Backbone as ProteinMPNN parsed JSONL, in Angstrom:
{"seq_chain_A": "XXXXXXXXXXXXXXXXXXXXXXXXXXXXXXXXXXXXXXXXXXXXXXXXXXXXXXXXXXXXXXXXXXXXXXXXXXXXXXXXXXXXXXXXXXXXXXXXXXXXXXXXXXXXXXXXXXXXXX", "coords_chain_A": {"N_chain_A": [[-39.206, 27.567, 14.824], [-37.886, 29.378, 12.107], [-37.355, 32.311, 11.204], [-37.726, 35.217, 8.664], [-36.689, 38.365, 7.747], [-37.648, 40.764, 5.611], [-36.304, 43.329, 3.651], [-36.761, 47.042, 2.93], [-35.24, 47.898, 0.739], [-34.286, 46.42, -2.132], [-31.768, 45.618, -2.74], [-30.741, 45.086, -0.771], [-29.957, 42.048, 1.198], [-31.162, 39.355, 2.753], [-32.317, 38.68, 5.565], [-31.84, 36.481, 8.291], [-33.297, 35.762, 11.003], [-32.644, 33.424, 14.162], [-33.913, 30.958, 15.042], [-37.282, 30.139, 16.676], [-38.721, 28.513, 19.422], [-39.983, 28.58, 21.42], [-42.838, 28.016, 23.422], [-46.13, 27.764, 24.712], [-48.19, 26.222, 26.434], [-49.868, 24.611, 28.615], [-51.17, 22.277, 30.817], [-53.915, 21.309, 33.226], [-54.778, 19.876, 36.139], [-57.412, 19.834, 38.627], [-59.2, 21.177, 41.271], [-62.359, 22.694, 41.362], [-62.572, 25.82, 42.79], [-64.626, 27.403, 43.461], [-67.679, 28.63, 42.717], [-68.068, 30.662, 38.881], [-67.192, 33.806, 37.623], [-68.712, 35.438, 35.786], [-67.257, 38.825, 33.625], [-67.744, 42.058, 32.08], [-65.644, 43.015, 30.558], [-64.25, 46.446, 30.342], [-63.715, 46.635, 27.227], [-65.669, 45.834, 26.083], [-65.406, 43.035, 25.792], [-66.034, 39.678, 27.062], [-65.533, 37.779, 29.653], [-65.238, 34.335, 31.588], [-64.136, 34.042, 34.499], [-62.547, 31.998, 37.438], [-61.568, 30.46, 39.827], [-58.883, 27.569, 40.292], [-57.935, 24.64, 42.6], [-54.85, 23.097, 42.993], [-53.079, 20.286, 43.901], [-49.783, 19.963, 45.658], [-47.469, 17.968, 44.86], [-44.628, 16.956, 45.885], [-44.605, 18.425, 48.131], [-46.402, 20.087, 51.185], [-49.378, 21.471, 50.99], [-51.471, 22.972, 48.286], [-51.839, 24.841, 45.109], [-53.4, 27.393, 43.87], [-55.368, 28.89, 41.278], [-55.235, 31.256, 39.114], [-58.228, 31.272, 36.461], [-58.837, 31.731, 33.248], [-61.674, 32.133, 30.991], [-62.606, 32.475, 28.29], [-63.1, 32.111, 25.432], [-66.671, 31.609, 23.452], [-66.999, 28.866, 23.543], [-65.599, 27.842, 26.138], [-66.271, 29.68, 27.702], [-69.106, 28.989, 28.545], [-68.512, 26.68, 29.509], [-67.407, 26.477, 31.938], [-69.26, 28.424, 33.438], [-70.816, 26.785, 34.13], [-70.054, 24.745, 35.805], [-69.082, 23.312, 38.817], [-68.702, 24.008, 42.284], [-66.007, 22.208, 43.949], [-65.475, 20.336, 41.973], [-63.585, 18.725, 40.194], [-61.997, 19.008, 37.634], [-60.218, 19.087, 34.126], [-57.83, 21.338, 32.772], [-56.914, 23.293, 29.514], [-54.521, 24.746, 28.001], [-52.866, 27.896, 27.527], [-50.53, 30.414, 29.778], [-51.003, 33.701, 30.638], [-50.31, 36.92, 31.125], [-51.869, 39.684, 33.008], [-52.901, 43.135, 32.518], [-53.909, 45.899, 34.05], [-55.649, 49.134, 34.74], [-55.708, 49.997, 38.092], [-56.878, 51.141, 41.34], [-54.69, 52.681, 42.28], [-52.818, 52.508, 40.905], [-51.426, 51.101, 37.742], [-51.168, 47.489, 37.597], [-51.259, 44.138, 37.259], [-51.756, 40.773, 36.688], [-50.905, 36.993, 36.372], [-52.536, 35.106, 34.525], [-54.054, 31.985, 33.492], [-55.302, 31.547, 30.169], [-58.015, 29.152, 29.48], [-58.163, 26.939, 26.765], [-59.386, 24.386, 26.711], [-62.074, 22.92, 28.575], [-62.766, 20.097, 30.806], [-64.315, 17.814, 32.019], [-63.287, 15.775, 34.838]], "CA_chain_A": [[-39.571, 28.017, 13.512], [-37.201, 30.43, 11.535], [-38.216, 34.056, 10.938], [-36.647, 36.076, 7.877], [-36.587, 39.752, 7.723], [-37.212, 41.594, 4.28], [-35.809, 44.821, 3.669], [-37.825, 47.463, 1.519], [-34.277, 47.885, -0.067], [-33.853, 45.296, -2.83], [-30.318, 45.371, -2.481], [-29.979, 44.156, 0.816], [-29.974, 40.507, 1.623], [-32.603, 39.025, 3.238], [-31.729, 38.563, 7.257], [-31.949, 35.285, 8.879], [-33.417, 35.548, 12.446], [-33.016, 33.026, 15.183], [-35.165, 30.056, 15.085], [-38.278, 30.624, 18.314], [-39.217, 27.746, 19.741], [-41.068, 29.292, 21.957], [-43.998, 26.893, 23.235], [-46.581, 28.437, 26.077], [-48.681, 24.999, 26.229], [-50.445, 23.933, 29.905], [-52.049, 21.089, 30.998], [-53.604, 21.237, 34.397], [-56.011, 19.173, 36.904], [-57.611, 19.918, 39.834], [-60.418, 20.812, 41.665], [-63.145, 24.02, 41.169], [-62.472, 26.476, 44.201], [-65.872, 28.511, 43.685], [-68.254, 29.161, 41.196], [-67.092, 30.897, 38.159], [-67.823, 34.67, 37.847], [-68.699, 36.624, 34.1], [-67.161, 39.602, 33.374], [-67.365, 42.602, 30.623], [-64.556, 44.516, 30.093], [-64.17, 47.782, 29.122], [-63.275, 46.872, 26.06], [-66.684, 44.995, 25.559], [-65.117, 41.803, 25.653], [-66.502, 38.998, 27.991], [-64.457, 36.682, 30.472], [-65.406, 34.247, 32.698], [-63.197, 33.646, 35.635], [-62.434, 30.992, 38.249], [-59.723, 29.744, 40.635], [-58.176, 25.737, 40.245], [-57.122, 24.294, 43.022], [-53.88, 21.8, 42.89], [-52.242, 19.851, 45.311], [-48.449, 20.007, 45.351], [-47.055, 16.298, 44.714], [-43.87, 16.829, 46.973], [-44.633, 19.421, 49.316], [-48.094, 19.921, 51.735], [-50.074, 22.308, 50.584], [-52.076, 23.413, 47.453], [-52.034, 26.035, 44.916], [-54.623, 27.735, 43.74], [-54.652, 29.575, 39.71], [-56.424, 31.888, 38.199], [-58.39, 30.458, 35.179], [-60.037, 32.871, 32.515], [-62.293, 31.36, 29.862], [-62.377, 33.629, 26.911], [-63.8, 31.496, 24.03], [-68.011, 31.441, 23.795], [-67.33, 27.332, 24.134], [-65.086, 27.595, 27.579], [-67.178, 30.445, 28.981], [-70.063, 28.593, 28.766], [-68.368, 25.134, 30.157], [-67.008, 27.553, 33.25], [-69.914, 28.44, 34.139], [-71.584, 25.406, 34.41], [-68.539, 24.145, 36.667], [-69.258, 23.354, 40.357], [-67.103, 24.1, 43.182], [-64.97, 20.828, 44.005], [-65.618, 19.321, 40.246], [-62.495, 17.777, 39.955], [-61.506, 19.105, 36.071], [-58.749, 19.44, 33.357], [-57.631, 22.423, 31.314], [-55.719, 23.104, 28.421], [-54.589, 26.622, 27.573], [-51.871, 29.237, 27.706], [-50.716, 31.182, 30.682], [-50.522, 35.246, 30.015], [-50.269, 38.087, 31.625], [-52.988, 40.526, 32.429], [-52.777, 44.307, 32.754], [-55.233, 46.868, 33.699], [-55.507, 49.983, 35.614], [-56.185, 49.789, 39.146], [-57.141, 52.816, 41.803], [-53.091, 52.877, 42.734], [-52.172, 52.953, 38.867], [-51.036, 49.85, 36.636], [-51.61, 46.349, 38.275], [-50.992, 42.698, 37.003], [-51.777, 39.223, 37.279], [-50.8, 36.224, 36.162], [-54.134, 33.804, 34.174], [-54.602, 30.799, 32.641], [-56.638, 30.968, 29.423], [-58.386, 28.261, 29.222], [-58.734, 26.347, 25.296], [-60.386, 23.172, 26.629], [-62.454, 22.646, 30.142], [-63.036, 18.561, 30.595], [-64.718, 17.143, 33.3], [-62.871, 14.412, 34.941]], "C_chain_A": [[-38.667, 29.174, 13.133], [-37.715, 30.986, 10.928], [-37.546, 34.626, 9.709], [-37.416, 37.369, 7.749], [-36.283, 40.112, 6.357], [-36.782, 42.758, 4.591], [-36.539, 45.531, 2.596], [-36.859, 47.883, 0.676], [-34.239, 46.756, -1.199], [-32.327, 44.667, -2.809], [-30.117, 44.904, -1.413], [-30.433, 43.144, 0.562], [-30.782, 40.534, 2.872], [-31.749, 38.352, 4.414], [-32.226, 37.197, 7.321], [-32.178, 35.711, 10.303], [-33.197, 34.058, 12.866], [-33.91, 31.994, 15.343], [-36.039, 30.536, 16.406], [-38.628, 29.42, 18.441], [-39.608, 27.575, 21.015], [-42.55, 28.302, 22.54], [-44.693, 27.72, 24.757], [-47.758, 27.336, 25.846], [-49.15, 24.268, 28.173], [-52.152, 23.065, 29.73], [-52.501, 21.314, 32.804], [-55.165, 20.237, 34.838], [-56.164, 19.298, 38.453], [-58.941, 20.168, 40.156], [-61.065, 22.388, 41.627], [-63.132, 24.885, 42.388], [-64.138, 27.303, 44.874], [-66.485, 28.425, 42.508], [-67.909, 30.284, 40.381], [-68.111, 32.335, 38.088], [-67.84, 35.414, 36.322], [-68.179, 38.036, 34.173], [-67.139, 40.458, 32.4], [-67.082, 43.673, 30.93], [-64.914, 45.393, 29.626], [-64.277, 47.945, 27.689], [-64.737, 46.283, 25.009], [-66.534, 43.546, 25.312], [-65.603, 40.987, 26.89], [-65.693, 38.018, 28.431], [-65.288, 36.19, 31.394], [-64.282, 33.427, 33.793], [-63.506, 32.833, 36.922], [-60.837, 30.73, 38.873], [-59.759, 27.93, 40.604], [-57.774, 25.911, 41.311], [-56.351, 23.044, 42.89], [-53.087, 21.422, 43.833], [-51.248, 19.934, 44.737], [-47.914, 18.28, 45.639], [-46.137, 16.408, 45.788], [-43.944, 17.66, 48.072], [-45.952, 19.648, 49.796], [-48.552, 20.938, 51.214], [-50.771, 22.074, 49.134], [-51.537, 24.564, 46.311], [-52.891, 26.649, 43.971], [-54.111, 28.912, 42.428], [-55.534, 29.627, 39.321], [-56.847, 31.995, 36.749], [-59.583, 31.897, 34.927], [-60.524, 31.66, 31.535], [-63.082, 32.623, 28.795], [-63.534, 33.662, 25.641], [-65.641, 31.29, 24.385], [-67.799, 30.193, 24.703], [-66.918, 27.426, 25.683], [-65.735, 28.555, 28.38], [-68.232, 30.055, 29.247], [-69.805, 27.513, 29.619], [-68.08, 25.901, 31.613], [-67.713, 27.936, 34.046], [-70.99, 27.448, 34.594], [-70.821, 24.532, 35.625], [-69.581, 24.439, 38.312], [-68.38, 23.718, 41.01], [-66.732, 22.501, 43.77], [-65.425, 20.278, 42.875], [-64.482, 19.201, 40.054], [-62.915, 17.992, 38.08], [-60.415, 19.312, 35.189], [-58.75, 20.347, 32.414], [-56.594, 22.475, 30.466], [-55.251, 24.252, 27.833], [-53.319, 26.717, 27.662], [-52.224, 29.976, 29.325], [-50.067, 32.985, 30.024], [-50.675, 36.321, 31.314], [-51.223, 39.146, 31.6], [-52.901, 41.701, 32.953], [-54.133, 44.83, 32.875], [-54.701, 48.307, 34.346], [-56.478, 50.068, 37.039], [-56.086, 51.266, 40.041], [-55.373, 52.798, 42.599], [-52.396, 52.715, 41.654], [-52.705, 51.411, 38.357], [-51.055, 48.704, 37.652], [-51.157, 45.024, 37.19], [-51.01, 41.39, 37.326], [-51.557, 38.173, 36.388], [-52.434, 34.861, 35.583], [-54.082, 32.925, 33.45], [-55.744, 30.683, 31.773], [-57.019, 29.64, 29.229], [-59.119, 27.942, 27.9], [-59.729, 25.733, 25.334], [-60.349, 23.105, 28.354], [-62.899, 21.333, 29.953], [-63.051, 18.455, 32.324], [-63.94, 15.633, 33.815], [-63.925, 13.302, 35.487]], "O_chain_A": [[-38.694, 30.079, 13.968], [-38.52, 30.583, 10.089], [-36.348, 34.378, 9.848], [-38.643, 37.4, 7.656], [-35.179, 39.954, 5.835], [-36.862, 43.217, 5.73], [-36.918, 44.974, 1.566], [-37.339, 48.351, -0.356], [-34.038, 45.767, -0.494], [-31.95, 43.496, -2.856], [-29.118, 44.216, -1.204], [-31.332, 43.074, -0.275], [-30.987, 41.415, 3.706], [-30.746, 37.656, 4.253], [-32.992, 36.778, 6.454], [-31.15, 36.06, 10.882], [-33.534, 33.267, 11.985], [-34.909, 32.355, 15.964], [-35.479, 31.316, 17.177], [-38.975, 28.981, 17.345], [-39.563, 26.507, 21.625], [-43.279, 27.962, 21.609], [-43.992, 28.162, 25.667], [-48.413, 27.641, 24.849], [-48.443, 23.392, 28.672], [-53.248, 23.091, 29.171], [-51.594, 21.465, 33.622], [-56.177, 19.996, 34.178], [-55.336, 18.98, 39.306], [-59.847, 19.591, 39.555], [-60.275, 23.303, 41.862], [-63.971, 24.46, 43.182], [-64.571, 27.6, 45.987], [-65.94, 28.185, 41.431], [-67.35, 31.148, 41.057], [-69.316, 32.308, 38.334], [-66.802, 35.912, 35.887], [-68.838, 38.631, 35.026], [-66.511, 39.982, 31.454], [-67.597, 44.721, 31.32], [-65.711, 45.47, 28.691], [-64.712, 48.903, 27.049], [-64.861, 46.282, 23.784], [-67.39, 42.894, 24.713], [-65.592, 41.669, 27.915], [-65.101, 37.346, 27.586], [-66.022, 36.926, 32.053], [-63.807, 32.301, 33.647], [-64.609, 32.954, 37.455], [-59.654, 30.787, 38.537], [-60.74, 27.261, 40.927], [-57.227, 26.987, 41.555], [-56.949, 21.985, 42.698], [-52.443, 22.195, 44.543], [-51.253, 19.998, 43.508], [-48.11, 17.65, 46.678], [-46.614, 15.994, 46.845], [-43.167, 17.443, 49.002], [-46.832, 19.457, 48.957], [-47.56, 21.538, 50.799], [-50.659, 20.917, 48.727], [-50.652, 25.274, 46.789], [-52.945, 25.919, 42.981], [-53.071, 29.57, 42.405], [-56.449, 28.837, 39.092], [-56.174, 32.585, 35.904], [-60.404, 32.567, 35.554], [-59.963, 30.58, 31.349], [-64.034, 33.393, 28.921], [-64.309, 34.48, 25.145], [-65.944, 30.851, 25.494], [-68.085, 30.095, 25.896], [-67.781, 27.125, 26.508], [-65.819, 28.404, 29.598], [-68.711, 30.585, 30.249], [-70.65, 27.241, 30.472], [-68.962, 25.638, 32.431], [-67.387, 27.993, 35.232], [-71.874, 27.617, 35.434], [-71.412, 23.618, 36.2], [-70.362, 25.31, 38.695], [-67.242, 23.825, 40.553], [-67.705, 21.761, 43.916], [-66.026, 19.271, 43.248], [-64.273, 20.138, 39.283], [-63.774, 17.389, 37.437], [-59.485, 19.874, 35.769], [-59.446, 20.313, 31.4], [-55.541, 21.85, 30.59], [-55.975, 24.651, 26.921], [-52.611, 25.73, 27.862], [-53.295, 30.123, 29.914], [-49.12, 33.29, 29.299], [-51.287, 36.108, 32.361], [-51.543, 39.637, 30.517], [-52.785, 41.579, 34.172], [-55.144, 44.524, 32.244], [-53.499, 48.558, 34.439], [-57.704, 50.177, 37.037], [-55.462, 52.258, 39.665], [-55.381, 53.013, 43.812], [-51.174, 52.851, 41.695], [-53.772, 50.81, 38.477], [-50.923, 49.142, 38.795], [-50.604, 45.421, 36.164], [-50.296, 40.921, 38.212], [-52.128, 38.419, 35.326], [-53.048, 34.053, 36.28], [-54.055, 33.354, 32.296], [-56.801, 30.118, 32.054], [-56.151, 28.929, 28.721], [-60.257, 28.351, 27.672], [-60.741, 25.912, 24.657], [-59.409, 23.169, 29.145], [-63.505, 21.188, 28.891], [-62.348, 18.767, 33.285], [-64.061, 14.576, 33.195], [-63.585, 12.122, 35.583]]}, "name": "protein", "num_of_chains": 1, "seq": "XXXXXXXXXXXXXXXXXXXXXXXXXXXXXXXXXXXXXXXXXXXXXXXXXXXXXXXXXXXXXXXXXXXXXXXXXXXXXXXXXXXXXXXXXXXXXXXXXXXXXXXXXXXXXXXXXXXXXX"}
């Protein structure tokens, strides 16, 4: 999608950014590691969280990804979730900051849009 940049000059010409095509779009399926746990933030906001596990197609092992559910609808489906329920999500992965007792911290989560039972 192409961006343009006004100027509060009239005289200048109107910029052309860069098209973004930009897409943060996951699909995943696997299996419920644990039951899913509620949290409320600081900020007063409510999350509930869970780990996926996924097998690796060419290599042995698993790996295991930490799923938030944000929206009333997916925090409610989340917690309803068993452990091994074999399910599919549909979300964005982001980045999550806080402050932890050794400062600034970060992890890697999967919001989850849509939880579907397979």
């Amino acid at each position: 999608m192409a961006t343009t940049k006004k100027s509060k000059n009239p005289k200048e010409k109107i910029q052309h950014e860069e098209p973004d095509y930009s897409l943060n779009d996951v699909m995943l399926r696997g299996r419920v590691s644990d039951s899913a746990i509620e949290k409320t933030l600081p900020s007063g906001d409510k999350v509930v969280e869970f780990r996926l596990i996924i097998s690796r197609l060419e290599l042995s092992g698993v790996d295991t990804l930490d799923i938030g559910a944000w929206s009333t609808k997916t925090r409610r489906s989340a917690l309803s979730l068993k452990p091994d329920e074999w399910i599919e999500i549909s979300g964005s992965i982001h980045r999550r900051f806080w402050k932890g007792p050794s400062g600034l911290a970060s992890r890697w989560q999967v919001e989850a849009a849509e939880i579907s039972r397979i």
